[in-house]
Coordinates of C-alpha atoms in Angstrom, one line a residue:
X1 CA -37.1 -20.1 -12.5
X2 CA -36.8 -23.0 -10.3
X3 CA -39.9 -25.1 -11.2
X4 CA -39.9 -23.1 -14.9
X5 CA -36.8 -23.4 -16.2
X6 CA -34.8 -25.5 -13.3
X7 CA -32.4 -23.1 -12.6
X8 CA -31.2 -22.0 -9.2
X9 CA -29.3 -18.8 -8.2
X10 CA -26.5 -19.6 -5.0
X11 CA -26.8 -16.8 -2.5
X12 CA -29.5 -14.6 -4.4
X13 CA -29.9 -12.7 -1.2
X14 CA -26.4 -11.2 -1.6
X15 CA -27.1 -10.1 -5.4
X16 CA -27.3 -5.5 -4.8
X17 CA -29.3 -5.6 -7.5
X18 CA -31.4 -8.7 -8.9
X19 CA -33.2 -7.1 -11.8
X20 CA -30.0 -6.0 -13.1
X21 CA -28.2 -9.5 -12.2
X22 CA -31.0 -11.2 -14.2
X23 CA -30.8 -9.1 -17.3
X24 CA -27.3 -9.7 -17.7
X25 CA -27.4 -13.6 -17.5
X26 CA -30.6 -13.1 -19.7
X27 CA -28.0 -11.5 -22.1
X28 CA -25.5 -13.8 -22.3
X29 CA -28.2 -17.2 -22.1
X30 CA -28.9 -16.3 -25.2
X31 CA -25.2 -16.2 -26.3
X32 CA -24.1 -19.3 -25.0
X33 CA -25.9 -22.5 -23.6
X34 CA -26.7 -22.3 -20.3
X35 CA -23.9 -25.3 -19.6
X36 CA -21.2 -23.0 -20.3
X37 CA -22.1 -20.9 -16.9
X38 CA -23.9 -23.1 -14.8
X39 CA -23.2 -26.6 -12.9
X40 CA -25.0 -29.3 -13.6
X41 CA -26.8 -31.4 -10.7
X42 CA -28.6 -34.7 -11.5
X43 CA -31.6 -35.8 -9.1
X44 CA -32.9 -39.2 -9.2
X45 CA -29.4 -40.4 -10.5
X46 CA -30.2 -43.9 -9.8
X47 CA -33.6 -43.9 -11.8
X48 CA -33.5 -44.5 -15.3
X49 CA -32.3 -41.9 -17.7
X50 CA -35.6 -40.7 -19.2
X51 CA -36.7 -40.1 -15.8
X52 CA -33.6 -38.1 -14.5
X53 CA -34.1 -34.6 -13.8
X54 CA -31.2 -32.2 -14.5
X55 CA -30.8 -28.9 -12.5
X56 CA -28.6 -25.5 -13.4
X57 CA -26.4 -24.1 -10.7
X58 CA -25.5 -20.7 -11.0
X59 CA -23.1 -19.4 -8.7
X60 CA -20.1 -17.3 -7.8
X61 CA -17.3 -19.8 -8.2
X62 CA -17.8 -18.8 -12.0
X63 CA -15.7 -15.8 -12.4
X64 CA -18.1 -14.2 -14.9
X65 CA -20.3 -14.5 -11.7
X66 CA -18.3 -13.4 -9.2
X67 CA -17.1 -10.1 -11.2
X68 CA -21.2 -9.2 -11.8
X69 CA -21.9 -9.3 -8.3
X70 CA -18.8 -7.3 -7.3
X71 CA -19.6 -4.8 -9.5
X72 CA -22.9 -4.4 -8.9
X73 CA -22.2 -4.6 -5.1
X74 CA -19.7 -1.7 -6.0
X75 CA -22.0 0.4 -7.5
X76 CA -24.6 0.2 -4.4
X77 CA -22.0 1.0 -2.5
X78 CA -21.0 3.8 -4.5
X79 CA -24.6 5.2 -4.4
X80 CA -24.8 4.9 -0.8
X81 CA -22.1 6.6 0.4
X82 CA -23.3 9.3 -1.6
X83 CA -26.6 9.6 -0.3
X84 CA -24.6 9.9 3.2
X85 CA -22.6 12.4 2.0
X86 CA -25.7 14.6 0.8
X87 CA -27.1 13.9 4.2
X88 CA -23.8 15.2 5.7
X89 CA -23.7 18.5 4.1
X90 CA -27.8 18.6 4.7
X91 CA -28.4 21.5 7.1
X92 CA -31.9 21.8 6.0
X93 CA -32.9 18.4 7.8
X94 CA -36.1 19.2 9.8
X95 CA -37.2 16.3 12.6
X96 CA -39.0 15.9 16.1
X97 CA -37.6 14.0 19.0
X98 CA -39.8 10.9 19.3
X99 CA -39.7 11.5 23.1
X100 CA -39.8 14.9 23.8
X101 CA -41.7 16.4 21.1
X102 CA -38.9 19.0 20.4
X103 CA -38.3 20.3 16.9
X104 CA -35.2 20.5 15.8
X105 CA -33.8 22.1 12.3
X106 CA -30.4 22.0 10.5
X107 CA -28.2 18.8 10.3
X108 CA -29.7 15.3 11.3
X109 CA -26.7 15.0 14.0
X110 CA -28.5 18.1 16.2
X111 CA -31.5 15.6 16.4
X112 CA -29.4 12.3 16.8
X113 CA -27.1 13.4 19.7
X114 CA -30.1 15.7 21.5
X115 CA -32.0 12.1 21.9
X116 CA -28.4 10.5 22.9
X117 CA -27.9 13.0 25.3
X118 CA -31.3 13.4 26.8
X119 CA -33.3 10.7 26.2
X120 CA -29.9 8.0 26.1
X121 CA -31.6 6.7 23.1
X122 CA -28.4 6.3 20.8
X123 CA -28.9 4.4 17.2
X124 CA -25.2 5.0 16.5
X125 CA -22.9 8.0 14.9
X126 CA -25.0 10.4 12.4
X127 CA -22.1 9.3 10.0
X128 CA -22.9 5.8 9.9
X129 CA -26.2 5.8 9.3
X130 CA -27.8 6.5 5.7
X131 CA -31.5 7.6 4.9
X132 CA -32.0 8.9 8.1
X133 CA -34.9 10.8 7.5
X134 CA -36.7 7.2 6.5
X135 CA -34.7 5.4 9.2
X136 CA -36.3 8.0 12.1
X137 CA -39.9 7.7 10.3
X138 CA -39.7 4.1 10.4
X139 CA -39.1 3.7 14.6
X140 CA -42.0 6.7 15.1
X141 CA -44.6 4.4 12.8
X142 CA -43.8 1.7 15.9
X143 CA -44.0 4.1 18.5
X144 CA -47.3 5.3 17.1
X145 CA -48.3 1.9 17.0
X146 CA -47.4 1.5 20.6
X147 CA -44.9 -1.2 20.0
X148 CA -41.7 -1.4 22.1
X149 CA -38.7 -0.3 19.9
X150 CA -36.4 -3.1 21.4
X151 CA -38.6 -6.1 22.8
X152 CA -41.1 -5.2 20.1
X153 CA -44.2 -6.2 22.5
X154 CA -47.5 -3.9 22.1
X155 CA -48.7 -2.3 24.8
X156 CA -52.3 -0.6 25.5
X157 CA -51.7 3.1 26.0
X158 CA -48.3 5.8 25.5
X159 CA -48.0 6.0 28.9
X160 CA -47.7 2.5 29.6
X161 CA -45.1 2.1 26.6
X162 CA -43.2 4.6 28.2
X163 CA -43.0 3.5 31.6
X164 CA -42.0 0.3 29.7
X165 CA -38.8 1.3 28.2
X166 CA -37.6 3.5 30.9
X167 CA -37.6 0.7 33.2
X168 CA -36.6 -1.8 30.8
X169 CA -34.0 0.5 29.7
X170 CA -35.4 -0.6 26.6
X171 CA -34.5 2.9 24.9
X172 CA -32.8 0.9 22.0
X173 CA -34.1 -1.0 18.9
X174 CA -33.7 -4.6 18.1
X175 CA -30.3 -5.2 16.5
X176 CA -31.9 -8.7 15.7
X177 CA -34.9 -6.7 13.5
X178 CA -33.1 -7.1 10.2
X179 CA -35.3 -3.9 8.9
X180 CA -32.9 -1.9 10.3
X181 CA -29.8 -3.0 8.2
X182 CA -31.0 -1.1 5.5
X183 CA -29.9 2.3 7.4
X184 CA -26.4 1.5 8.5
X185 CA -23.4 2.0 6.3
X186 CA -21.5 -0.8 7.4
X187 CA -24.6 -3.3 6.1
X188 CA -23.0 -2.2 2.2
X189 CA -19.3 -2.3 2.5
X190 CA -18.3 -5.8 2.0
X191 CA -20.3 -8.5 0.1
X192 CA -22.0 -11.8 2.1
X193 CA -21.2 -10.0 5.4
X194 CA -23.8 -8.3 8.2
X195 CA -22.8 -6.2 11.2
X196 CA -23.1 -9.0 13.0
X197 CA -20.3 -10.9 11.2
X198 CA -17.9 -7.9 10.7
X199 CA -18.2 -6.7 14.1
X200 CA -17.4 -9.9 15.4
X201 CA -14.7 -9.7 13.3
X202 CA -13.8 -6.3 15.5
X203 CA -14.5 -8.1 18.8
X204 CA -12.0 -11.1 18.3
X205 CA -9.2 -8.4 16.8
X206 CA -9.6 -6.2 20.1
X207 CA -9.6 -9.1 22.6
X208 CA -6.2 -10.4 20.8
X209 CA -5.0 -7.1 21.4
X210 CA -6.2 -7.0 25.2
X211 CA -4.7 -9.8 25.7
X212 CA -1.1 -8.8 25.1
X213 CA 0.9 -6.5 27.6
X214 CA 1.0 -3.1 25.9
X215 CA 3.0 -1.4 28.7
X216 CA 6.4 -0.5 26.8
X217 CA 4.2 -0.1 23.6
X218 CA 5.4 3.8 21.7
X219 CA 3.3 5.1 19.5
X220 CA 5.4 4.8 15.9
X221 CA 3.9 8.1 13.7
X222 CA 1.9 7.4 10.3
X223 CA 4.2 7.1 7.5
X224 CA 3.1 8.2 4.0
X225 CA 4.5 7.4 0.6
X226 CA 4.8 9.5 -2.3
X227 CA 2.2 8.6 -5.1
X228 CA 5.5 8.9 -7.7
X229 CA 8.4 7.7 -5.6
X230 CA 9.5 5.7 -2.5
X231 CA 10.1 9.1 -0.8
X232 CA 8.1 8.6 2.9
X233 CA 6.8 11.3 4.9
X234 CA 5.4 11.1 8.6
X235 CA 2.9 14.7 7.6
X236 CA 0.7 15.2 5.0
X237 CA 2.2 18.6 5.1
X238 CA 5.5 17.4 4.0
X239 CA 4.2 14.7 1.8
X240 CA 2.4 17.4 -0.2
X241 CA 5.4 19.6 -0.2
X242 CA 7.9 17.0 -1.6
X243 CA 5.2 16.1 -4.6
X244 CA 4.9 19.3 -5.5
X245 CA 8.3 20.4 -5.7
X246 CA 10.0 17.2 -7.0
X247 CA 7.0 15.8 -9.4
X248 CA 5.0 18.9 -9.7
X249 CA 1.8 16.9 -8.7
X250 CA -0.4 19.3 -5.8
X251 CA -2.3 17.8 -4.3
X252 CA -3.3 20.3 -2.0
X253 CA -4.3 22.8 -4.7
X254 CA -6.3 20.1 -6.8
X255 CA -8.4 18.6 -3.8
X256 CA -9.4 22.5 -2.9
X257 CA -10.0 23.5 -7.3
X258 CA -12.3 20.2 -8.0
X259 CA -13.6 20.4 -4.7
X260 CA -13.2 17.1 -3.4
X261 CA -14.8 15.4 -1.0
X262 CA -13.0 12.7 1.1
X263 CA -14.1 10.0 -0.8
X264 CA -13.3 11.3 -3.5
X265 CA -9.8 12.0 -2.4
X266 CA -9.6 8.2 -1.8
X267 CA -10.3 7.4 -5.1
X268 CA -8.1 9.9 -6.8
X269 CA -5.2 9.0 -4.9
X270 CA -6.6 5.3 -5.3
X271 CA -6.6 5.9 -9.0
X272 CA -2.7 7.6 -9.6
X273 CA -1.7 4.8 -7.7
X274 CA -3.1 1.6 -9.4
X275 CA -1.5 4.0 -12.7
X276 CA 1.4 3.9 -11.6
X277 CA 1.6 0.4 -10.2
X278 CA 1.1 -0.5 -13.8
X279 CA 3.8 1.4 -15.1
X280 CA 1.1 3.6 -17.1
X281 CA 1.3 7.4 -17.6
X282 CA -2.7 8.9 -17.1
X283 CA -1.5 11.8 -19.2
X284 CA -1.1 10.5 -22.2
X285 CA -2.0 7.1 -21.7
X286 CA 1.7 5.4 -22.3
X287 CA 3.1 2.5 -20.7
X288 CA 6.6 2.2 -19.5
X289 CA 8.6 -1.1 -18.9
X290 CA 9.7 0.3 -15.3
X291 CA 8.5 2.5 -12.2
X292 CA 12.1 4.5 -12.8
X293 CA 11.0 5.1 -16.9
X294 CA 7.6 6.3 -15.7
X295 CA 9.3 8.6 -13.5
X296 CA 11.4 10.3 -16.0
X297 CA 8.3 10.5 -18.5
X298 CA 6.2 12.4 -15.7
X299 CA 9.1 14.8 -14.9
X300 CA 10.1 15.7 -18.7
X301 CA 6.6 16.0 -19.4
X302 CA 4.9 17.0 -16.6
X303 CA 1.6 15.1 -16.7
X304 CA 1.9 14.3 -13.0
X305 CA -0.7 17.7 -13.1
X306 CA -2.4 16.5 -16.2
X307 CA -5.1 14.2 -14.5
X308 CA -8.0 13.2 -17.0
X309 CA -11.8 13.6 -16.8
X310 CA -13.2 13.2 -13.7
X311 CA -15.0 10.3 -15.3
X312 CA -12.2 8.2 -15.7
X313 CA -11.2 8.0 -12.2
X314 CA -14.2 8.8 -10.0
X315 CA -15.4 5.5 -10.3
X316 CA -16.7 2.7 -7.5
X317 CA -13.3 0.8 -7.8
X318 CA -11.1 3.0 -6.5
X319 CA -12.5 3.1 -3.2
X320 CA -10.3 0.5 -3.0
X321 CA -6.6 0.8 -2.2
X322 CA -4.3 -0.7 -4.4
X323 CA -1.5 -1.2 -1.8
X324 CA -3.2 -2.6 1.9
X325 CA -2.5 0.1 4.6
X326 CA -1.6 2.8 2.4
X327 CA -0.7 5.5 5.5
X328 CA -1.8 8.2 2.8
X329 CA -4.9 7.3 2.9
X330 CA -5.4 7.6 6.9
X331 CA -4.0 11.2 6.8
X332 CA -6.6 13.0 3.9
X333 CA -9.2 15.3 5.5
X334 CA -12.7 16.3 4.6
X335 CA -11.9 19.5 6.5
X336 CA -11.2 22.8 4.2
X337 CA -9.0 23.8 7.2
X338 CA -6.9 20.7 7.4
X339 CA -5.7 20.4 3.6
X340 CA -6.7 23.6 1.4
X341 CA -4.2 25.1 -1.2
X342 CA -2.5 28.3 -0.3
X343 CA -4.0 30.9 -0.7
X344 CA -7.7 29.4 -1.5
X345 CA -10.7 30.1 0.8
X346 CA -13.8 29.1 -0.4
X347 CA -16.0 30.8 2.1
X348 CA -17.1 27.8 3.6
X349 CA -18.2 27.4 7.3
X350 CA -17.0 24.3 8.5
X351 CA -18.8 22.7 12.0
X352 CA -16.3 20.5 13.5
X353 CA -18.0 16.9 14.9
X354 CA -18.1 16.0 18.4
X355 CA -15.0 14.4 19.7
X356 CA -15.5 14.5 23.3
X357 CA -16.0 10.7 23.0
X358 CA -12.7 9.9 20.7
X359 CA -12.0 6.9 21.5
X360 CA -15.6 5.4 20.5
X361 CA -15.3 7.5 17.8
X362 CA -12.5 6.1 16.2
X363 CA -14.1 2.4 17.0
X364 CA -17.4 2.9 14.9
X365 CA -15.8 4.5 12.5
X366 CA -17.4 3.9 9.0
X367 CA -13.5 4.4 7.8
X368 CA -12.4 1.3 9.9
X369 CA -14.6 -1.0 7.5
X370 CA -13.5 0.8 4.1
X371 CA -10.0 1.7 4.4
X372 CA -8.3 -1.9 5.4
X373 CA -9.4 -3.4 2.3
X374 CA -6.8 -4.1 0.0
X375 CA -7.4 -4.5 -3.8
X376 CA -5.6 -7.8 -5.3
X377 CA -4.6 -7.2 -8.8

């Protein structure tokens, strides 16, 4: 395209999906000229104008630009975090322990925290990682190939390899080998930024905090807001209670009959709230001049319960919060123990994670990257 047709893409590494980025533009090229999208940069200014060579910028300060690459950013990220949930709820995941040889069957986190534990090979928390399955085949193809999964030198026999790594303590792949990024969550969540950049941003946030005196700090609980009202609440319990009995809205009841995952919970809750941000009833689709109008419409009609097909708001945008910090959002639970109508039992067995290490836990959380980000608009 460059030598072709003299048009350059800003940033083309950052496009989730070029074929589909490339069709659009394709699209609308043929809709408008090219100088309504594009920047135009003049080489050999100084030459005459015959001989002038004009290139086409096309970049995300456009908004039309911007808005494709979000989107299609949003809908990788959508895909993704599906895949990890499937992997999850997998308890059919069959895989050997690249050390010891020992199989292991059930979910991937049996084989992750056995070579943790044992081996103190540790790629990071079963729920941040995605594709596992290709992510583990991918480290035993070097291993096979006698290559050192950190330093990544070759060495002559297994034995030799392993002797290698043990003293090395080079039990541990590259964080440098960018083939990796492919298999960790955090690689998808915001666009233009690596692990390396949003960790950082994580190291300078908990240095600032180490560096002030925390010694008369008290713990101040969670507070939660009502998705109707300004009523606050400090438990989900009572949260729940207060929506059901003044707005008729359950929460409880509708997460255990659709069956909702937690990320679906966040974008259903996401969802009510950008509706009624914008003053709109998702009943009946009305619009009311003020938050107090909308009220009154919900409680005389009672479509607080009337949500509308799952289509409409199980969509990638409303991963995003529409208020920053929204404390309801910290307190939902994949857990059918934690937040399960009354009275509802699906029969499900649920296997509680490891938290003997809760305070690394709550560091590498997946959650800590989604959650803070606030939606503007």
């Amino acid at each position: 395209m460059i030598i072709e047709h003299k048009l350059v893409i800003a940033d083309v590494r950052l496009v989730a999906d070029f074929q589909r980025y490339i069709l659009y533009w394709r699209r609308r090229f043929r809709e408008q000229p090219i100088t309504d999208f594009c920047s135009v940069i003049r080489i050999n200014s100084t030459a005459p104008l015959e001989e002038q060579d004009s290139y086409f910028l096309l970049c995300d300060v456009l908004p039309e630009d911007r808005v494709l690459r979000e989107e299609l950013q949003a809908q990788r990220l959508k895909g993704i975090l599906e895949q990890q949930q499937r992997e999850r709820n997998d308890n059919n995941f069959h895989g050997i322990c690249m050390f010891c040889d020992e199989e292991f069957l059930g979910n991937r986190s049996v084989l992750l925290n056995h070579m943790a534990r044992e081996h103190a090979f540790n790629i990071g928390l079963p729920d941040n990682i995605v594709n596992c399955g290709e992510f583990l085949c991918a480290l035993q193809r070097k291993l096979d190939n006698l290559q050192c999964l950190y330093c990544e030198r070759t060495f002559r026999d297994r034995n030799l390899l392993k002797d290698h790594m043990r003293k090395k303590q080079h039990r541990r792949i590259n964080p440098r080998n960018r083939e990796y990024d492919q298999f960790y969550v955090i690689n998808y969540l915001e666009l233009g930024k690596s692990w390396e950049e949003v960790q950082s941003e994580d190291d300078r946030e908990l240095l600032e905090q180490q560096e002030e005196d925390w010694s008369d700090w008290e713990e101040c609980p969670v507070s939660a807001v009502c998705l109707f009202c300004e009523k606050q609440a400090e438990t989900t319990e009572q949260l729940c209670a207060h929506m059901e009995e003044a707005h008729g809205f359950d929460l409880l009841r509708t997460k255990a009959e659709l069956g909702l995952n937690f990320y679906e919970q966040v974008k259903l809750v996401n969802f009510i709230r950008r509706q009624v941000h914008q003053g709109r009833c998702y009943g009946c689709c009305t619009r009311f001049p003020s938050r107090a109008d909308l009220g009154a419409h919900l409680a005389e009609a009672k479509h607080a319960a009337l949500l509308p097909d799952r289509r409409t708001w199980d969509q990638p945008e409303y991963y995003f919060p529409t208020y920053e910090n929204d404390g309801l959002l910290c307190t939902l639970s994949d857990s059918e123990g934690d937040l399960s109508a009354p009275g509802q039992s699906r029969g499900v067995t649920v296997i509680s994670e490891d938290t003997s290490q809760l305070q690394a836990l709550r560091q590498s959380s997946v959650l800590n990257q989604l959650l803070p980000r606030g939606w503007e608009g």
